[in-house]
Short mmCIF file of C-alpha atoms in Angstrom, two decimals:
data_model
loop_
_atom_site.label_atom_id
_atom_site.label_comp_id
_atom_site.label_asym_id
_atom_site.label_seq_id
_atom_site.Cartn_x
_atom_site.Cartn_y
_atom_site.Cartn_z
CA MET A 1 -18.43 17.38 24.86
CA THR A 2 -18.37 17.71 21.39
CA VAL A 3 -16.02 18.39 18.08
CA GLU A 4 -17.36 21.53 16.85
CA LEU A 5 -15.68 23.92 13.81
CA ARG A 6 -16.84 27.37 13.81
CA ASN A 7 -16.65 29.55 11.01
CA VAL A 8 -13.59 27.84 10.14
CA SER A 9 -11.92 29.12 6.86
CA LYS A 10 -7.93 27.51 5.93
CA LYS A 11 -5.92 28.31 2.86
CA TYR A 12 -2.58 26.71 2.00
CA GLY A 13 -0.99 29.45 0.02
CA SER A 14 -3.58 30.84 -2.19
CA LEU A 15 -5.55 27.87 -2.25
CA ALA A 16 -8.93 27.90 -0.16
CA ALA A 17 -9.12 24.43 1.46
CA LEU A 18 -11.91 25.46 3.44
CA THR A 19 -14.09 28.41 3.62
CA ASP A 20 -15.99 29.13 6.68
CA VAL A 21 -16.91 25.54 7.25
CA SER A 22 -19.31 24.86 10.74
CA ILE A 23 -20.13 21.75 11.84
CA THR A 24 -20.47 19.55 15.24
CA PHE A 25 -19.97 15.90 16.04
CA GLU A 26 -21.16 14.41 19.08
CA PRO A 27 -20.07 11.50 21.38
CA GLY A 28 -21.26 7.57 20.81
CA LYS A 29 -21.57 8.41 16.92
CA ILE A 30 -19.30 7.27 14.05
CA TYR A 31 -19.04 9.96 10.96
CA GLY A 32 -18.13 9.52 7.54
CA LEU A 33 -16.66 12.73 5.26
CA ILE A 34 -17.19 12.23 1.97
CA GLY A 35 -16.00 13.80 -1.23
CA GLU A 36 -13.74 14.19 -4.38
CA ASN A 37 -9.97 14.14 -3.97
CA GLY A 38 -8.82 18.03 -2.76
CA SER A 39 -12.40 18.92 -1.26
CA GLY A 40 -10.83 19.29 1.97
CA LYS A 41 -11.70 16.35 3.87
CA SER A 42 -7.93 15.73 5.09
CA THR A 43 -7.99 19.17 6.07
CA THR A 44 -11.10 18.71 8.35
CA LEU A 45 -9.19 16.04 10.33
CA LYS A 46 -5.90 17.91 10.37
CA LEU A 47 -7.84 21.16 11.70
CA ILE A 48 -9.06 18.54 14.51
CA ALA A 49 -5.96 17.06 15.52
CA GLY A 50 -4.42 20.53 15.98
CA LEU A 51 -2.15 19.57 12.97
CA VAL A 52 -2.72 22.46 11.19
CA LYS A 53 -4.27 25.91 12.31
CA PRO A 54 -7.29 27.26 11.05
CA ASP A 55 -7.13 31.16 9.30
CA SER A 56 -10.11 32.33 10.80
CA GLY A 57 -13.01 30.46 13.05
CA GLU A 58 -12.43 27.98 15.84
CA VAL A 59 -12.02 24.47 16.36
CA MET A 60 -13.29 23.24 19.62
CA VAL A 61 -12.92 19.50 21.26
CA MET A 62 -13.89 18.89 24.62
CA GLN A 63 -14.77 22.79 24.83
CA GLU A 64 -11.13 23.58 24.35
CA SER A 65 -10.04 25.51 21.59
CA VAL A 66 -7.48 23.06 19.48
CA THR A 67 -4.10 23.19 19.68
CA ARG A 68 -0.87 20.64 19.39
CA ARG A 69 -2.00 20.07 22.72
CA ILE A 70 -5.06 18.19 21.86
CA ALA A 71 -3.03 15.11 21.08
CA LYS A 72 -3.88 14.02 24.41
CA SER A 73 -7.74 13.74 23.67
CA VAL A 74 -7.48 12.83 19.92
CA SER A 75 -6.13 10.10 18.19
CA TYR A 76 -5.29 10.87 14.53
CA MET A 77 -4.45 7.76 11.61
CA THR A 78 -3.20 9.70 9.23
CA GLU A 79 -3.29 8.40 5.21
CA LEU A 80 0.49 8.78 5.00
CA ASP A 81 2.55 5.42 5.47
CA PHE A 82 4.92 4.88 8.74
CA PHE A 83 7.78 6.97 9.57
CA TYR A 84 9.64 4.15 11.32
CA PRO A 85 9.70 1.33 8.41
CA MET A 86 12.67 -0.13 10.45
CA TYR A 87 11.00 -0.93 13.30
CA THR A 88 9.45 -4.33 14.10
CA VAL A 89 5.58 -4.20 14.91
CA ASP A 90 6.52 -4.56 18.47
CA GLU A 91 8.66 -1.65 18.36
CA MET A 92 5.92 0.40 16.87
CA LEU A 93 3.75 -0.41 19.83
CA HIS A 94 6.30 0.49 22.36
CA TYR A 95 7.07 3.79 20.52
CA TYR A 96 3.28 4.45 20.94
CA GLU A 97 3.21 3.02 24.47
CA SER A 98 6.08 5.66 25.18
CA GLN A 99 4.44 8.43 23.71
CA PHE A 100 1.00 8.09 24.74
CA ALA A 101 -0.52 7.50 28.54
CA ASP A 102 -3.71 6.33 27.03
CA PHE A 103 -2.26 3.48 24.78
CA ASN A 104 -4.03 0.62 26.30
CA ALA A 105 -1.45 -2.39 25.49
CA ASP A 106 -4.05 -5.09 26.01
CA LYS A 107 -6.81 -3.55 23.65
CA ALA A 108 -3.80 -3.48 21.23
CA ALA A 109 -2.38 -7.09 21.96
CA LYS A 110 -6.22 -8.48 21.27
CA MET A 111 -6.82 -6.23 18.24
CA LEU A 112 -3.47 -7.64 16.71
CA GLU A 113 -4.34 -11.21 17.35
CA MET A 114 -7.78 -11.15 15.71
CA MET A 115 -5.54 -9.18 13.04
CA LYS A 116 -3.37 -12.02 12.47
CA LEU A 117 -0.38 -9.39 12.89
CA ASP A 118 3.01 -11.05 13.72
CA ARG A 119 4.59 -8.93 16.33
CA THR A 120 8.19 -9.81 15.34
CA LYS A 121 7.78 -8.39 11.97
CA ARG A 122 8.97 -5.30 10.75
CA ILE A 123 6.89 -2.93 8.98
CA GLN A 124 9.06 -2.63 5.81
CA ALA A 125 8.11 -6.18 5.36
CA LEU A 126 4.37 -6.30 5.68
CA SER A 127 1.94 -6.08 2.80
CA LYS A 128 -0.05 -2.83 2.20
CA GLY A 129 -2.76 -4.41 4.21
CA TYR A 130 -1.00 -5.51 6.54
CA ARG A 131 0.53 -1.82 7.44
CA GLY A 132 -3.22 -0.87 7.02
CA ARG A 133 -4.68 -2.93 9.82
CA LEU A 134 -1.69 -1.94 12.10
CA ARG A 135 -2.17 1.51 11.46
CA LEU A 136 -5.68 1.30 12.82
CA VAL A 137 -4.53 -0.89 15.73
CA LEU A 138 -2.02 1.94 16.88
CA ALA A 139 -5.16 4.48 16.28
CA LEU A 140 -7.54 2.41 18.19
CA ALA A 141 -5.66 1.20 21.04
CA ARG A 142 -5.50 4.83 22.77
CA GLU A 143 -8.22 5.40 24.80
CA THR A 144 -9.23 9.13 23.62
CA PRO A 145 -12.61 10.85 23.25
CA VAL A 146 -12.09 11.74 19.93
CA VAL A 147 -11.03 9.25 16.85
CA LEU A 148 -10.08 10.68 13.66
CA LEU A 149 -9.10 8.00 10.95
CA ASP A 150 -8.01 9.32 7.36
CA GLU A 151 -9.09 7.34 4.62
CA PRO A 152 -8.84 3.89 6.44
CA PHE A 153 -9.90 1.63 3.54
CA SER A 154 -7.70 3.33 0.90
CA GLY A 155 -5.76 1.02 -1.16
CA LEU A 156 -7.09 -2.08 0.60
CA ASP A 157 -8.58 -5.24 -0.99
CA GLN A 158 -12.54 -6.15 0.27
CA MET A 159 -11.29 -8.82 2.33
CA VAL A 160 -8.99 -6.22 4.35
CA ARG A 161 -11.73 -3.63 3.77
CA GLU A 162 -14.38 -5.52 5.87
CA ALA A 163 -11.98 -6.91 8.48
CA ILE A 164 -11.25 -3.19 9.15
CA VAL A 165 -14.99 -2.56 9.71
CA LYS A 166 -15.10 -5.39 11.86
CA SER A 167 -12.55 -4.04 14.28
CA LEU A 168 -13.61 -0.83 14.31
CA LEU A 169 -16.74 -2.56 15.53
CA SER A 170 -15.15 -4.59 18.02
CA PHE A 171 -12.89 -1.91 19.66
CA ILE A 172 -14.00 1.84 19.49
CA ASP A 173 -16.28 2.90 22.57
CA TYR A 174 -19.50 3.02 21.00
CA GLU A 175 -21.37 4.83 23.65
CA HIS A 176 -18.50 7.52 23.98
CA GLN A 177 -16.13 8.15 21.20
CA ILE A 178 -16.37 10.38 18.71
CA VAL A 179 -15.33 8.35 15.69
CA ILE A 180 -14.73 10.21 12.27
CA LEU A 181 -13.73 9.15 9.14
CA THR A 182 -13.07 9.71 5.13
CA THR A 183 -13.45 7.82 2.86
CA HIS A 184 -13.92 6.78 -0.88
CA GLU A 185 -15.00 3.15 -0.03
CA ILE A 186 -18.70 4.52 0.68
CA ASP A 187 -20.08 0.93 0.10
CA GLU A 188 -18.44 0.00 2.88
CA VAL A 189 -19.07 2.61 5.23
CA GLU A 190 -23.21 2.34 4.37
CA THR A 191 -23.91 0.24 7.50
CA LEU A 192 -21.16 1.40 9.92
CA LEU A 193 -21.99 5.66 9.58
CA ASP A 194 -24.19 7.31 12.30
CA GLU A 195 -24.18 10.45 10.11
CA VAL A 196 -22.73 11.11 6.51
CA ALA A 197 -21.52 14.92 5.80
CA ILE A 198 -20.43 15.86 1.80
CA ILE A 199 -17.77 18.66 1.71
CA LYS A 200 -17.31 19.74 -1.75
CA ASN A 201 -14.44 22.77 -2.52
CA GLY A 202 -13.82 23.29 0.88
CA SER A 203 -17.70 23.43 2.11
CA ILE A 204 -19.69 21.13 3.92
CA ILE A 205 -22.65 20.98 1.64
CA ALA A 206 -25.04 18.17 3.39
CA LYS A 207 -25.11 16.25 6.55
CA GLU A 208 -27.48 13.57 7.20
CA PRO A 209 -28.00 10.80 9.32
CA VAL A 210 -27.55 7.16 7.52
CA GLU A 211 -30.87 6.04 8.38
CA VAL A 212 -32.51 9.44 7.59
CA ILE A 213 -31.64 8.83 3.81
CA HIS A 214 -32.62 5.07 4.04
CA ALA A 215 -35.62 5.65 5.29
CA THR A 216 -37.28 9.09 3.85
CA GLN A 217 -35.33 8.89 0.30
CA GLY A 218 -34.77 5.39 0.02
CA LYS A 219 -31.23 5.84 -1.31
CA SER A 220 -27.81 4.09 -0.44
CA ILE A 221 -25.19 7.05 0.39
CA ILE A 222 -23.84 7.07 -2.99
CA GLU A 223 -27.15 7.62 -4.31
CA TRP A 224 -28.00 10.42 -2.16
CA MET A 225 -24.55 12.10 -2.60
CA LYS A 226 -24.86 11.92 -6.45
CA SER A 227 -28.38 13.53 -6.52
CA ILE A 228 -26.96 16.42 -3.73
CA LEU A 229 -23.84 16.96 -6.17
CA ARG A 230 -26.59 16.99 -9.10
CA THR A 231 -28.71 19.48 -8.04
CA GLY A 232 -25.88 21.58 -7.35
CA ALA A 233 -26.77 22.23 -3.60
CA MET B 1 -22.38 -2.84 2.00
CA PRO B 2 -22.57 -5.97 3.09
CA ASP B 3 -24.38 -7.95 0.26
CA GLU B 4 -27.53 -8.53 1.69
CA PHE B 5 -28.28 -5.18 3.09
CA HIS B 6 -30.40 -2.79 0.75
CA ALA B 7 -30.66 0.87 1.04
CA SER B 8 -34.77 1.27 0.54
CA LYS B 9 -35.52 -0.05 4.12
CA PRO B 10 -33.77 1.25 7.14
CA ILE B 11 -31.09 -1.16 8.01
CA TYR B 12 -32.37 -1.70 11.48
CA LEU B 13 -35.71 -3.04 10.25
CA GLN B 14 -33.33 -5.32 7.60
CA VAL B 15 -31.54 -6.41 11.22
CA VAL B 16 -35.05 -7.41 12.46
CA ASP B 17 -36.12 -9.17 9.22
CA ARG B 18 -33.13 -11.56 9.86
CA ILE B 19 -33.13 -11.95 13.58
CA TYR B 20 -37.10 -12.89 13.21
CA PHE B 21 -36.56 -15.27 10.35
CA SER B 22 -33.84 -17.40 12.41
CA ILE B 23 -36.21 -17.79 15.20
CA VAL B 24 -38.63 -18.72 12.98
CA ARG B 25 -36.38 -21.19 11.78
CA GLY B 26 -35.32 -22.37 15.24
CA GLU B 27 -31.84 -21.35 14.74
CA ILE B 28 -32.53 -18.72 17.91
CA LYS B 29 -34.72 -20.65 20.19
CA HIS B 30 -37.69 -18.71 22.39
CA GLY B 31 -36.25 -18.02 25.63
CA GLU B 32 -32.72 -17.43 24.58
CA LYS B 33 -30.09 -14.72 25.08
CA LEU B 34 -29.58 -13.02 22.24
CA PRO B 35 -25.84 -11.32 21.44
CA SER B 36 -24.92 -8.28 22.74
CA VAL B 37 -25.52 -5.35 21.03
CA ARG B 38 -21.45 -5.02 20.42
CA ASP B 39 -21.28 -9.31 19.42
CA MET B 40 -24.33 -8.86 17.33
CA ALA B 41 -22.81 -5.60 15.72
CA VAL B 42 -19.63 -7.02 14.83
CA GLN B 43 -21.14 -10.17 13.46
CA MET B 44 -23.83 -8.01 11.45
CA GLY B 45 -21.15 -5.72 10.54
CA VAL B 46 -23.56 -2.91 11.05
CA ASN B 47 -23.57 0.15 13.60
CA PRO B 48 -23.83 -0.62 16.91
CA ASN B 49 -26.61 2.20 17.32
CA THR B 50 -28.63 0.95 14.67
CA ILE B 51 -28.46 -2.67 16.58
CA GLN B 52 -29.82 -0.84 19.66
CA ARG B 53 -32.71 0.51 17.20
CA THR B 54 -33.34 -3.18 16.48
CA TYR B 55 -33.53 -4.45 19.98
CA THR B 56 -35.76 -1.68 21.05
CA GLU B 57 -37.93 -2.37 17.69
CA MET B 58 -38.36 -6.12 19.03
CA GLU B 59 -39.16 -5.13 22.35
CA ARG B 60 -41.70 -2.95 21.17
CA ASP B 61 -42.88 -5.42 19.11
CA GLY B 62 -43.13 -7.88 22.17
CA MET B 63 -41.02 -10.28 21.00
CA VAL B 64 -38.14 -10.04 23.01
CA GLU B 65 -37.49 -8.70 26.72
CA THR B 66 -34.53 -6.98 28.07
CA LYS B 67 -33.06 -8.14 31.16
CA ARG B 68 -31.66 -5.26 33.50
CA GLY B 69 -27.81 -6.14 33.64
CA GLN B 70 -28.33 -9.19 31.85
CA GLY B 71 -29.27 -8.33 28.57
CA THR B 72 -31.87 -9.41 25.86
CA TYR B 73 -33.84 -12.41 25.25
CA VAL B 74 -36.46 -13.54 23.06
CA LYS B 75 -39.63 -14.29 24.86
CA ASN B 76 -40.00 -17.77 26.49
CA ASP B 77 -43.55 -18.42 24.98
CA PRO B 78 -43.53 -20.95 21.99
CA ALA B 79 -46.66 -18.46 21.18
CA VAL B 80 -43.45 -15.94 19.93
CA VAL B 81 -42.53 -18.42 17.32
CA VAL B 82 -46.13 -18.97 15.60
CA GLU B 83 -46.70 -15.27 15.79
CA LEU B 84 -43.73 -14.63 13.65
CA ARG B 85 -44.39 -17.11 11.42
CA ASN B 86 -47.43 -15.70 10.32
CA LYS B 87 -45.90 -12.34 10.31
CA ILE B 88 -43.43 -13.21 8.02
CA LYS B 89 -45.94 -15.30 5.70
CA THR B 90 -48.65 -12.22 5.32
CA GLY B 91 -45.19 -9.98 4.16
CA ILE B 92 -44.39 -12.83 1.65
CA VAL B 93 -47.80 -12.68 0.48
CA GLU B 94 -48.54 -9.36 -0.02
CA GLU B 95 -45.41 -8.78 -1.91
CA PHE B 96 -46.40 -11.84 -3.90
CA VAL B 97 -50.03 -10.43 -4.45
CA GLU B 98 -48.42 -7.03 -5.37
CA SER B 99 -46.40 -8.00 -8.14
CA MET B 100 -48.98 -10.38 -9.51
CA ASN B 101 -51.44 -7.47 -9.51
CA GLU B 102 -48.19 -5.29 -11.38
CA ILE B 103 -48.66 -7.84 -14.28
CA GLY B 104 -52.51 -7.51 -14.09
CA LEU B 105 -53.98 -10.58 -12.85
CA THR B 106 -56.56 -11.64 -11.33
CA ASN B 107 -57.29 -13.28 -7.58
CA ASP B 108 -58.60 -16.52 -9.37
CA GLU B 109 -55.61 -16.53 -12.04
CA MET B 110 -53.42 -16.21 -9.10
CA LEU B 111 -54.89 -18.97 -7.16
CA GLU B 112 -55.14 -21.21 -10.26
CA GLY B 113 -51.57 -20.52 -11.00
CA LEU B 114 -50.37 -21.79 -7.97
CA GLN B 115 -52.38 -24.87 -7.68
CA GLN B 116 -50.75 -25.43 -11.34
CA PHE B 117 -47.41 -24.80 -9.39
CA PHE B 118 -48.49 -27.33 -6.77
CA SER B 119 -49.58 -30.06 -9.46
CA LYS B 120 -46.54 -29.58 -11.70
CA ARG B 121 -44.19 -29.91 -8.87
CA GLU B 122 -45.98 -32.91 -7.25
CA GLY B 123 -45.63 -34.69 -10.45
CA GLU B 124 -42.21 -34.00 -10.72
CA VAL B 125 -41.29 -35.54 -7.32
#
């Protein structure tokens, strides 16, 4: 039960977003996709979520070729802000509950409490940090085999980033779920990830278990990434 | 990365070190149940698979035991604490001697340095 990209290419107009990418993600692991802006991180997640179609190649989730209907197996957290800023937190939760049969309201309630989110507040009245927390609650309250988090730490301060790491660790099904996140905040994920992949100009140029990077090279993820980008592998 | 971890040593071994340290300091008693893998992961801010490796490693060391369906316990034997204290001591001594060797000190000079340090500290008390 994996997520797999097989020789996937995707262009937006004449601009190549991904070129001949093949990569497999296994259950019970947390993956990080790192790379510069425009390298293809978000496109990779959107392909897995069925939000964009590959021009060539195949995207498989749980042995099923991905279409928009894959949403039943994939919980996707976009880095974009909310569509319904006038909703209260509570209304937003109910909306999600109405849309997704796998939405676990008890789990959502526990996460709200842990993150000190006020159910009665309107989303537009929440600070950026609390909107970030709410997006994570919505994504993790769904019980899907695959969880995709696009830039969960982006623009959030240190305290919120730590809170997000802790709630991820508290609420994912770490033995079964596949969690794939994209990030610029590499320090934050050093102890969180099982494996990390570097995307550059639409290609996966490296993928390693974090422990291998630490044990055999004595490097942090950032140092490893710099050494790989330097040698232009 | 949570402050105290560094990249030069696998994280699961750094977590092992921390737990052993807590046992030697008496913060965790022999015979005591350790937090579940999930709770330890949240507490340390570390991947649960990493914590699983930590527990396996400590089991291999013979310091903890996993009871089926109940969790992981520090061995109910006071000798565990003694053994761990020696293990940590040896590690610190090795580091110390290595640093001293790096700046070219002989064994006698190290001992002399230690004695001077102790008598100076006693004089201050």
